[in-house]
CSV table of C-alpha atoms in Angstrom, one decimal:
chain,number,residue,atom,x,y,z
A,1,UNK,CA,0.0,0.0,0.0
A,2,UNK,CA,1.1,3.7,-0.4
A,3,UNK,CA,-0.4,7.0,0.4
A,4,UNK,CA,-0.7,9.4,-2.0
A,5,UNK,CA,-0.1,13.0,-1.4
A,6,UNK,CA,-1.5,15.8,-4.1
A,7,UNK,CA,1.2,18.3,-3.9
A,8,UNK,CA,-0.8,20.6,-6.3
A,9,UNK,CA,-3.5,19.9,-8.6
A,10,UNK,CA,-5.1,22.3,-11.7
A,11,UNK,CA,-8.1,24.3,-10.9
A,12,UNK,CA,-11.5,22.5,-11.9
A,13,UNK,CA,-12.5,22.2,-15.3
A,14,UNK,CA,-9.7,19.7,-16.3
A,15,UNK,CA,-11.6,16.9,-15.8
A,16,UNK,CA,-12.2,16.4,-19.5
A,17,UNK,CA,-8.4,16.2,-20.0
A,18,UNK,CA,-8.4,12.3,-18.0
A,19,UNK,CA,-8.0,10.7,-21.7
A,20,UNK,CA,-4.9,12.8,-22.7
A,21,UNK,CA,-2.9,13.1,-19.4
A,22,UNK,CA,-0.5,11.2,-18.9
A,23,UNK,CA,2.0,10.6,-15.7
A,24,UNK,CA,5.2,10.3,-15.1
A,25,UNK,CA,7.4,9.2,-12.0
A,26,UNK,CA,10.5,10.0,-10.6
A,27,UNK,CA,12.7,9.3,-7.7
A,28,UNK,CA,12.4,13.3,-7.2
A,29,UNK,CA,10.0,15.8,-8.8
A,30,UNK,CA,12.7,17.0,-10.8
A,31,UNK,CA,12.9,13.2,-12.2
A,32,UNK,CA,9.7,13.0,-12.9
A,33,UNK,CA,9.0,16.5,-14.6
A,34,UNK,CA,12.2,15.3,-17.0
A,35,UNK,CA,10.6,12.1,-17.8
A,36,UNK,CA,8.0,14.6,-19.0
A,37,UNK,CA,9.3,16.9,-21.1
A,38,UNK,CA,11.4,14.0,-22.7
A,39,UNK,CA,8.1,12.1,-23.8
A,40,UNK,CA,5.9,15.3,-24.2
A,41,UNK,CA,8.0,17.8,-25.7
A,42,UNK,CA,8.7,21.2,-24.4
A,43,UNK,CA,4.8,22.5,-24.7
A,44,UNK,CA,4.2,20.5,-22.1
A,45,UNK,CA,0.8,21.3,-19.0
A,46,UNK,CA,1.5,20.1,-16.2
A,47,UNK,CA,-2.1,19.7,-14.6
A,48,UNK,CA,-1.1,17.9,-11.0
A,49,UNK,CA,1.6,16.5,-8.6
A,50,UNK,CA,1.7,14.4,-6.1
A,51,UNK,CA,4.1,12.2,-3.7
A,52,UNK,CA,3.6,8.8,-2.9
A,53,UNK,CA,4.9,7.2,0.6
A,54,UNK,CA,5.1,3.9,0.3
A,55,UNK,CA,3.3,2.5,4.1
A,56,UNK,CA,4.8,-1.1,4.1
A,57,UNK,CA,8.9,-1.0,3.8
A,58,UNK,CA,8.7,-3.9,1.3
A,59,UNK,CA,7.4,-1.8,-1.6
A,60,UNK,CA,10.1,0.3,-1.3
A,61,UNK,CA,10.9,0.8,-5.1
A,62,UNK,CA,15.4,0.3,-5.0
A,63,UNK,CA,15.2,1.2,-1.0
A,64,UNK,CA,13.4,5.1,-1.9
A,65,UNK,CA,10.8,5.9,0.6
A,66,UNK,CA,9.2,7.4,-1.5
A,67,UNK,CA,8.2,8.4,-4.6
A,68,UNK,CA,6.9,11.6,-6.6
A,69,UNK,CA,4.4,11.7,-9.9
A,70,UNK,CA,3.7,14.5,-12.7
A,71,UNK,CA,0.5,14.3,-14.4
A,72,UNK,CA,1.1,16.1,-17.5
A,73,UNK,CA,-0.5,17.0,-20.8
A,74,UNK,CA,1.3,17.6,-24.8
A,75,UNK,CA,0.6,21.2,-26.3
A,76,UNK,CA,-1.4,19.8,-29.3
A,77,UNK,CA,-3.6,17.7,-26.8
A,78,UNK,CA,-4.1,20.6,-24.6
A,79,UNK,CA,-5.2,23.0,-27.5
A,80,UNK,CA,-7.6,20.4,-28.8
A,81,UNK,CA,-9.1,20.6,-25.1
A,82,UNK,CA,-8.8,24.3,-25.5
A,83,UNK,CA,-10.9,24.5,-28.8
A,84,UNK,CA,-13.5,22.1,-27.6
A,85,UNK,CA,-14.6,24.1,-24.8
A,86,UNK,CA,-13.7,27.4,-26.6
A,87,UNK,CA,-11.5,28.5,-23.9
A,88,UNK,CA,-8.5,30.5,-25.1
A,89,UNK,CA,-5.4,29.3,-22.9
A,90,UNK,CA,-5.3,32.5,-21.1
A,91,UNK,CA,-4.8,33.2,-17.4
A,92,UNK,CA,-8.5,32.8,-16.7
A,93,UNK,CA,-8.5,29.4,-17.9
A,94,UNK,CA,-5.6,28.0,-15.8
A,95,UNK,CA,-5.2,30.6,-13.0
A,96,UNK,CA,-2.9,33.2,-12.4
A,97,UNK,CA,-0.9,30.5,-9.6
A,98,UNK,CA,-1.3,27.7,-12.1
A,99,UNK,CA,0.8,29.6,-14.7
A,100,UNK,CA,3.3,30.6,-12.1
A,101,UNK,CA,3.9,26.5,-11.9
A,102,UNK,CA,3.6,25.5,-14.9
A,103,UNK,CA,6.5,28.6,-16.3
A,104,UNK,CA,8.7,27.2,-13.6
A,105,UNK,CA,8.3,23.8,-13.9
A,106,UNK,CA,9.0,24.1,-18.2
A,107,UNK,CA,11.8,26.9,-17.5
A,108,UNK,CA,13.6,24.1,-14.9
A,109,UNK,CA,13.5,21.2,-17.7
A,110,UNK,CA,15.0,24.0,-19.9
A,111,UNK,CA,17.9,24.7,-17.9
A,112,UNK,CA,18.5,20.9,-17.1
A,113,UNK,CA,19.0,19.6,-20.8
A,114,UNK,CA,18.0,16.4,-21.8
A,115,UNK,CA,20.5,14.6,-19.4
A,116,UNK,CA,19.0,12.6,-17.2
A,117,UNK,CA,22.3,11.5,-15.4
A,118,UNK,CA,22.4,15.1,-13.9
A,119,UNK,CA,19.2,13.7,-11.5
A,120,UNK,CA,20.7,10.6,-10.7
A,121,UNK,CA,24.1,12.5,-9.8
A,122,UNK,CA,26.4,9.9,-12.1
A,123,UNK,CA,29.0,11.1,-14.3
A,124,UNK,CA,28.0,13.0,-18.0
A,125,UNK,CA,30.6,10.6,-19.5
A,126,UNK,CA,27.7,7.4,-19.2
A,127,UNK,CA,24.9,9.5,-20.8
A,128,UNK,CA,26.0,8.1,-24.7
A,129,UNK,CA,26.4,4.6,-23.4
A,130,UNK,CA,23.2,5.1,-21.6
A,131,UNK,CA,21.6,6.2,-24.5
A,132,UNK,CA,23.0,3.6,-26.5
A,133,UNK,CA,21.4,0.8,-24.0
A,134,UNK,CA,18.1,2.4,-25.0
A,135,UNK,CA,18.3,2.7,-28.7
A,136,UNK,CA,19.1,-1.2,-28.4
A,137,UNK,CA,16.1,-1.6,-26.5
A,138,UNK,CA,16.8,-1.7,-23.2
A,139,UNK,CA,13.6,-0.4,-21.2
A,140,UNK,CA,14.1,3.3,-19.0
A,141,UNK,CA,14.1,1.6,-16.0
A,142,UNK,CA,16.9,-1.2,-16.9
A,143,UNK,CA,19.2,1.1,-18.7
A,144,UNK,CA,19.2,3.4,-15.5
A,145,UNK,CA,19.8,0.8,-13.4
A,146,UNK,CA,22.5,-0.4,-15.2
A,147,UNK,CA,24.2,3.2,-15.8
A,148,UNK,CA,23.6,3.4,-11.5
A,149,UNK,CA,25.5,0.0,-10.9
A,150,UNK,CA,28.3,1.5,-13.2
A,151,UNK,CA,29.1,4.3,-11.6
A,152,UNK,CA,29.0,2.8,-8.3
A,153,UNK,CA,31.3,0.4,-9.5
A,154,UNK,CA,33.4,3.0,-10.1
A,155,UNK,CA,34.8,6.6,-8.8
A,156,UNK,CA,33.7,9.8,-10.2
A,157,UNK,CA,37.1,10.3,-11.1
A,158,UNK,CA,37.6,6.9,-13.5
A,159,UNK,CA,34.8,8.1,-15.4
A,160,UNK,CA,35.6,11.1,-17.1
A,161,UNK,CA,36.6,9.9,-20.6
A,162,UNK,CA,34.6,7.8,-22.7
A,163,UNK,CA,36.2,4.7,-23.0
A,164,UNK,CA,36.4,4.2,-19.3
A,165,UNK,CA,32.7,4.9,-19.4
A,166,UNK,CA,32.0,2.3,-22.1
A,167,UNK,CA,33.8,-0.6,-20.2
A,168,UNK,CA,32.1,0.7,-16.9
A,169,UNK,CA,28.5,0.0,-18.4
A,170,UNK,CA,29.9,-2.9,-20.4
A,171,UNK,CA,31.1,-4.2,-16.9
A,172,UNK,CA,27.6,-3.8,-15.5
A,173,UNK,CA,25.7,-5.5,-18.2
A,174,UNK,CA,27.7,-8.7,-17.9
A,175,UNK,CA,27.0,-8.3,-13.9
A,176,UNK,CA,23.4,-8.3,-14.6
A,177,UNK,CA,23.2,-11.4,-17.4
A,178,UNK,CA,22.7,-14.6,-15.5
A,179,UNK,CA,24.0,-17.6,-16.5
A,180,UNK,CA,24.5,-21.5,-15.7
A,181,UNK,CA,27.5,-23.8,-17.2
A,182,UNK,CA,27.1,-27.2,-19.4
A,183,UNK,CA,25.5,-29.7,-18.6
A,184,UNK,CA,27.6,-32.0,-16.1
A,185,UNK,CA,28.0,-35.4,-16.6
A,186,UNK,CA,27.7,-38.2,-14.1
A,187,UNK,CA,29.4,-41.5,-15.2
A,188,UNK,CA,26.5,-43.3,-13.1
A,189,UNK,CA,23.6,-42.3,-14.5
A,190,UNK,CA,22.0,-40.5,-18.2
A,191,UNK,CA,21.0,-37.0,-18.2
A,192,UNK,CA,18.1,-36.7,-19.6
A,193,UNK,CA,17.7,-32.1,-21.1
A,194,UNK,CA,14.1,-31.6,-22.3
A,195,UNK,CA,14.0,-28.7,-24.7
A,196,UNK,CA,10.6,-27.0,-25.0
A,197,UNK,CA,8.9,-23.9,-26.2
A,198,UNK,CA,6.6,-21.7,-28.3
A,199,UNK,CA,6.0,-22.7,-32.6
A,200,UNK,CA,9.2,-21.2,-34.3
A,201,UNK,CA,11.6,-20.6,-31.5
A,202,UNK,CA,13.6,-22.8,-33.5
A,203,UNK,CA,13.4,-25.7,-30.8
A,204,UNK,CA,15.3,-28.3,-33.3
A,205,UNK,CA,18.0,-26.6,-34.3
A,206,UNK,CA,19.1,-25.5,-31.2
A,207,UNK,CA,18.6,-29.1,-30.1
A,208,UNK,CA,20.6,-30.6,-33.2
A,209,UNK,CA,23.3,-27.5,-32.0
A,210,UNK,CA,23.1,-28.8,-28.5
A,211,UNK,CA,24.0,-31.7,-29.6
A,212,UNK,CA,26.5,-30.7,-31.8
A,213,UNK,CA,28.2,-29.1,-29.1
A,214,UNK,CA,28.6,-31.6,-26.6
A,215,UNK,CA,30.1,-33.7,-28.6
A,216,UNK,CA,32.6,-31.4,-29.4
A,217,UNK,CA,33.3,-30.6,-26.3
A,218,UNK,CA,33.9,-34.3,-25.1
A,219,UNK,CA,31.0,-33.9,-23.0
A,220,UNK,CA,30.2,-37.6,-23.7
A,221,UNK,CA,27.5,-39.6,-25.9
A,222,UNK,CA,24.6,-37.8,-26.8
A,223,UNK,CA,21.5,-39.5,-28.6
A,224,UNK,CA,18.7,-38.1,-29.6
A,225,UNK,CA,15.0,-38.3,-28.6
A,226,UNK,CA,11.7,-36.3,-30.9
A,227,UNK,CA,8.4,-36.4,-29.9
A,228,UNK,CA,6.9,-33.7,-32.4
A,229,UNK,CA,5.2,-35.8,-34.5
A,230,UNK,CA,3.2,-32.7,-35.4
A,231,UNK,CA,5.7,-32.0,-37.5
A,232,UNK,CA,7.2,-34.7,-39.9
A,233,UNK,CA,9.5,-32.3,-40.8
A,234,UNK,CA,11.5,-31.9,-37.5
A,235,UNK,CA,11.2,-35.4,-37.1
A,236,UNK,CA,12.9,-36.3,-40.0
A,237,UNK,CA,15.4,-33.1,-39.7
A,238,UNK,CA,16.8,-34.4,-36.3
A,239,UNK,CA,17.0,-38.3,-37.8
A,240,UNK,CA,19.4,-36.4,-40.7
A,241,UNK,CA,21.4,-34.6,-37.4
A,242,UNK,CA,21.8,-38.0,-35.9
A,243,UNK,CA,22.7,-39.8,-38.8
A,244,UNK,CA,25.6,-37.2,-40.2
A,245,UNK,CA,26.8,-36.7,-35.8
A,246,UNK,CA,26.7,-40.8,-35.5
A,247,UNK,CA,24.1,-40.4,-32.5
A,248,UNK,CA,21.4,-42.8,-31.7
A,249,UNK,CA,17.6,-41.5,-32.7
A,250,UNK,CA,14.3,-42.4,-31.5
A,251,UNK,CA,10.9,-41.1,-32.5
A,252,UNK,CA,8.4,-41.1,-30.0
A,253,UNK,CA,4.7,-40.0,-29.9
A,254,UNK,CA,3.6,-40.6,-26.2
A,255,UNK,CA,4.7,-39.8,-22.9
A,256,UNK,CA,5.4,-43.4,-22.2
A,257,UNK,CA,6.9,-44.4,-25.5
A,258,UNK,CA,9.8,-41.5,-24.5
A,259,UNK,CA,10.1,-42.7,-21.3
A,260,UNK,CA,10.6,-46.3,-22.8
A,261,UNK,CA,13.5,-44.7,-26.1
A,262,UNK,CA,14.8,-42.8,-22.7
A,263,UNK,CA,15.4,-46.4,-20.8
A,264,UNK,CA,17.0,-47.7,-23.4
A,265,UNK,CA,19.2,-45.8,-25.4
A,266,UNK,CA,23.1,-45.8,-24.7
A,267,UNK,CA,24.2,-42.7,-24.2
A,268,UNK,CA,25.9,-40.3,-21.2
A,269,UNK,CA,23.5,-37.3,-22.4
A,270,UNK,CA,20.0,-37.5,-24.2
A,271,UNK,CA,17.9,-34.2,-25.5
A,272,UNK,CA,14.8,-34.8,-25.8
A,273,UNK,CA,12.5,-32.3,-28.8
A,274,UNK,CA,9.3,-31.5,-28.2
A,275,UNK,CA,6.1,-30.3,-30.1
A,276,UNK,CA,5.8,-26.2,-30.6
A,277,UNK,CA,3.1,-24.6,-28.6
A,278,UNK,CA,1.7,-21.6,-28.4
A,279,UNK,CA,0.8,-20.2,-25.4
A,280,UNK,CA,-2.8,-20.3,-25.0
A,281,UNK,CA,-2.5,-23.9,-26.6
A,282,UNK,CA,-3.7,-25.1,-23.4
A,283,UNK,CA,-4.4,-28.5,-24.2
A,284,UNK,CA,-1.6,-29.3,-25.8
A,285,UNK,CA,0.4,-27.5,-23.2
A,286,UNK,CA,-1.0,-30.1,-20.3
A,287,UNK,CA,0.7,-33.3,-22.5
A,288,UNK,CA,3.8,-31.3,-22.8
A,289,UNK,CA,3.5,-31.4,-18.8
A,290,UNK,CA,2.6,-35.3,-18.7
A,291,UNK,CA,5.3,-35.8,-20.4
A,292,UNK,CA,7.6,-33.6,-17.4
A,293,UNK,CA,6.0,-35.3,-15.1
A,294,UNK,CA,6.7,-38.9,-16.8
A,295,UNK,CA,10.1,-38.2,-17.9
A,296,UNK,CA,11.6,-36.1,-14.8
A,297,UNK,CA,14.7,-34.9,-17.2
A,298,UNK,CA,17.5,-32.8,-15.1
A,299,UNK,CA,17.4,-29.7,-17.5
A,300,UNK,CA,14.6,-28.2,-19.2
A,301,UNK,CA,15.6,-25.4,-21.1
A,302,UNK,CA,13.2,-22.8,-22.7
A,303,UNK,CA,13.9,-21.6,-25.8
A,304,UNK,CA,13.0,-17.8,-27.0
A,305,UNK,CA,14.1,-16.1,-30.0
A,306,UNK,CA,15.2,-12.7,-28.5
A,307,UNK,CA,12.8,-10.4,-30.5
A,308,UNK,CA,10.1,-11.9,-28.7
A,309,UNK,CA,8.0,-8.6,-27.2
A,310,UNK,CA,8.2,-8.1,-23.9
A,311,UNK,CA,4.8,-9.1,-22.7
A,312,UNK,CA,4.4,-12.3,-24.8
A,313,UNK,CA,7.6,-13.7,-23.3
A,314,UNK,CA,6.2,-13.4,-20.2
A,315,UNK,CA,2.8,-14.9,-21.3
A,316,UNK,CA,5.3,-17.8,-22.8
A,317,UNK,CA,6.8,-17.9,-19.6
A,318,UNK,CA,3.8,-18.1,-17.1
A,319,UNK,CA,2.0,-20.8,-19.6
A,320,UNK,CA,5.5,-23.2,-19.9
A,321,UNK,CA,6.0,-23.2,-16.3
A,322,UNK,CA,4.0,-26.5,-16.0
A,323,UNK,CA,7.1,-27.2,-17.2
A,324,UNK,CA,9.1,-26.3,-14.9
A,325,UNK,CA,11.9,-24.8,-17.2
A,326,UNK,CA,14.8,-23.6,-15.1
A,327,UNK,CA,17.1,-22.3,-18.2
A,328,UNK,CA,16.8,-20.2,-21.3
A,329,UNK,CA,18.1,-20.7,-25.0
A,330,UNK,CA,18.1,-17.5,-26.5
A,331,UNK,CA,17.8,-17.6,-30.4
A,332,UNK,CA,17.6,-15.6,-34.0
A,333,UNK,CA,19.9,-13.1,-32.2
A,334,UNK,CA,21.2,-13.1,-36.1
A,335,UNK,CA,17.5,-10.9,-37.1
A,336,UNK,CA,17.8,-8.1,-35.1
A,337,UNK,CA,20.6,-5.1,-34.6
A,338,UNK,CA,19.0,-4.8,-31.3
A,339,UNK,CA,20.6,-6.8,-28.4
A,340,UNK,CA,19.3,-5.3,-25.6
A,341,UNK,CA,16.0,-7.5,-25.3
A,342,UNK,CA,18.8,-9.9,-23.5
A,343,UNK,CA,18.2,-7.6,-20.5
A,344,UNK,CA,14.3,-7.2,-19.7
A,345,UNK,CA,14.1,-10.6,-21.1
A,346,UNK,CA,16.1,-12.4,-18.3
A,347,UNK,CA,14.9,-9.6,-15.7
A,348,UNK,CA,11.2,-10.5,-16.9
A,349,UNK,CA,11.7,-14.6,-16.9
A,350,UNK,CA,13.8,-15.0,-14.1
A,351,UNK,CA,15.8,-18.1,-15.9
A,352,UNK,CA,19.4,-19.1,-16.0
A,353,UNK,CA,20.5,-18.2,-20.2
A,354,UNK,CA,22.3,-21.3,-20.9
A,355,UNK,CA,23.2,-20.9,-24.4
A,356,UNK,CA,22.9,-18.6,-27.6
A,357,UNK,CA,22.1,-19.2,-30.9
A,358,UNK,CA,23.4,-16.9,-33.6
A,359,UNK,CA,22.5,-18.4,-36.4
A,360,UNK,CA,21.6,-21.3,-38.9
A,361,UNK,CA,24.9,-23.1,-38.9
A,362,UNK,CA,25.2,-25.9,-36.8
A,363,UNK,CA,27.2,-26.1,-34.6
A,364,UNK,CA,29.1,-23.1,-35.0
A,365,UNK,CA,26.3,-20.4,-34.7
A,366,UNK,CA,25.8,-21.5,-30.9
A,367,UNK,CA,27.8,-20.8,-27.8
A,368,UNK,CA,27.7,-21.8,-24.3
A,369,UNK,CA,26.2,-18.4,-22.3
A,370,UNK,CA,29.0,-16.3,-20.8
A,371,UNK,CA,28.2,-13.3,-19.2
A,372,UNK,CA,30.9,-11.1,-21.3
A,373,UNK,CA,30.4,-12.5,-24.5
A,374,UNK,CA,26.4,-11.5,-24.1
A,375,UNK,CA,27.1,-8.0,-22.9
A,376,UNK,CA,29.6,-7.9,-25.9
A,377,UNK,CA,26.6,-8.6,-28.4
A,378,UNK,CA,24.3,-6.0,-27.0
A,379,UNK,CA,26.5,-3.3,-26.6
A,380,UNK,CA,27.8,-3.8,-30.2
């Protein structure tokens, strides 16, 4: 809970402006007026304030204890609301005080530039970097954070040039890009990875890559195991992967039949493809977790291309979690310039990035995740 504190607030009449306002927080009111201007433009009305206390210390947002808001308006929005109730934007309309704020509030943006890293009190030299992290779409609130962990990393003084900058904010992203090693293998027993995930994350190759890959690296014998018989296509794709890698195959179309191709196979390491699903496939989705339940594999890795928006890789997320994925192969990092989804995508998910594809070639578009090679690729 929070209480909420209206610090000032436009005289009546305003009420028809509720579709075109918009608000913005900050950490401080200056914060938040910048926010403003930066997604308004300079006409900007600012039509309220307020501050929010939060009244339970757990939703304290980064430790703040509190927290301030600007509810603000464009110019071309607020002349349309002008016109409609054939008000000219004079002193009458607003007030005499109302002006007073609003003059000071657009004069103070004016005077503090478009550099937001004067409010958080960080060096100017991270303001390109920063600005970098967003045009590679990194959201606000990650690419602040990450800027923040930099210059705390550092002193003031080691960040007055811009390369010292750059490798300070290349240093933070690799801090925030969780990973998890290979697979390890125990001479005992067969680990059994489960690959899983939505239609055309490209599920097969990065399994046929996988594949490819620990066998290069001596991690022992791997065979294969596809259960998509949904698609005779990556069926027969991963047979051709198996054949040319000398690894044993198995097609499978129940839960039990994998279990069975699992039993008796000979090998240290067996991946295991399954069917695409969509999200909202929610039958389908319920076999897939069957077959979890049946097959009780060690990994379970969920595979995303990194262009995937924001809010369906959660939905993918929260629906495959019947699952019980606990890492994430990122893929088609090849089709975009834009590496920065790595960020909110592992902040949003909360998994373990286990590998990378880049890539069609097998095996050498794929690499085992390592924090500096993955804040490499988004920071170009």
């Amino acid at each position: 809970m929070t209480r909420r504190t209206t610090i000032w607030k436009a005289h009546s009449g305003h009420e028809t402006l509720a579709g075109m306002t918009r608000s913005f927080r900050g950490k401080s009111m200056s914060e938040a007026l910048l926010r403003a201007k930066a997604a308004l433009g300079e006409g900007l009305y600012v039509v309220g304030t307020h501050r929010y206390t939060p009244i339970l210390s757990f939703l304290n947002r980064d430790g703040e204890s509190e927290w301030y808001e600007v509810e603000a308006v464009a110019d071309a929005a607020w002349q349309e609301h002008q016109s409609r109730l054939k008000v000219e934007p004079t002193e009458s309309a607003l007030g005499r005080d109302d002006l007073k704020i609003v003059h000071r509030v657009v004069s103070e943006l004016e005077n503090r530039g478009d550099d937001p890293l004067k409010l958080w009190n960080v060096p100017s030299a991270l303001l390109a970097p920063y600005q970098f992290l967003l045009h590679s779409g990194v959201s606000e609130d990650y690419a602040e954070r990450i800027v923040r962990h930099a210059a705390a990393c550092r002193h003031a003084r080691d960040l007055q040039d811009d390369a010292s900058a750059w490798q300070a904010v290349l240093e933070a992203v690799a801090d925030g890009i969780p990973t998890i090693g290979p697979a390890q293998i125990d001479p005992d027993s067969k680990r059994v990875i489960m690959v899983v995930g939505p239609t055309g994350a490209g599920k097969t190759t990065s399994l046929a890559k996988l594949a490819a890959h620990l066998q290069l690296t001596d991690s022992g014998s791997v065979g294969l195991v596809s259960c998509d018989m949904f698609r005779i296509a990556a069926v027969e794709q991963l047979d051709t992967y198996a054949r040319i890698m000398n690894m044993p195959f198995a097609a499978a179309d129940t839960a039990q039949t994998v279990a069975d191709a699992v039993a008796t196979m000979e090998a240290d390491i067996i991946l295991i493809d399954t069917p695409g699903r969509g999200p909202l496939d929610a039958d389908h989705l319920g076999a897939l977790a069957e077959l979890a339940d049946v097959i009780s594999p060690d990994e379970t890795h969920l595979v995303l291309p990194l262009e995937s928006a924001r809010r369906w890789a959660r939905l993918t997320s929260e629906k495959f979690a019947v699952m019980r994925p606990d890492r994430l192969i990122v893929t088609k990092t090849d089709e975009t310039d834009r590496h920065g989804g790595f960020i909110d995508m592992v902040a949003e998910l909360k998994l373990l990035i286990s590998y990378v594809s880049t890539g069609q070639h097998v095996p050498q578009d794929f690499f085992a995740a390592d924090p500096d090679r993955i804040a490499a690729l988004i920071m170009g």
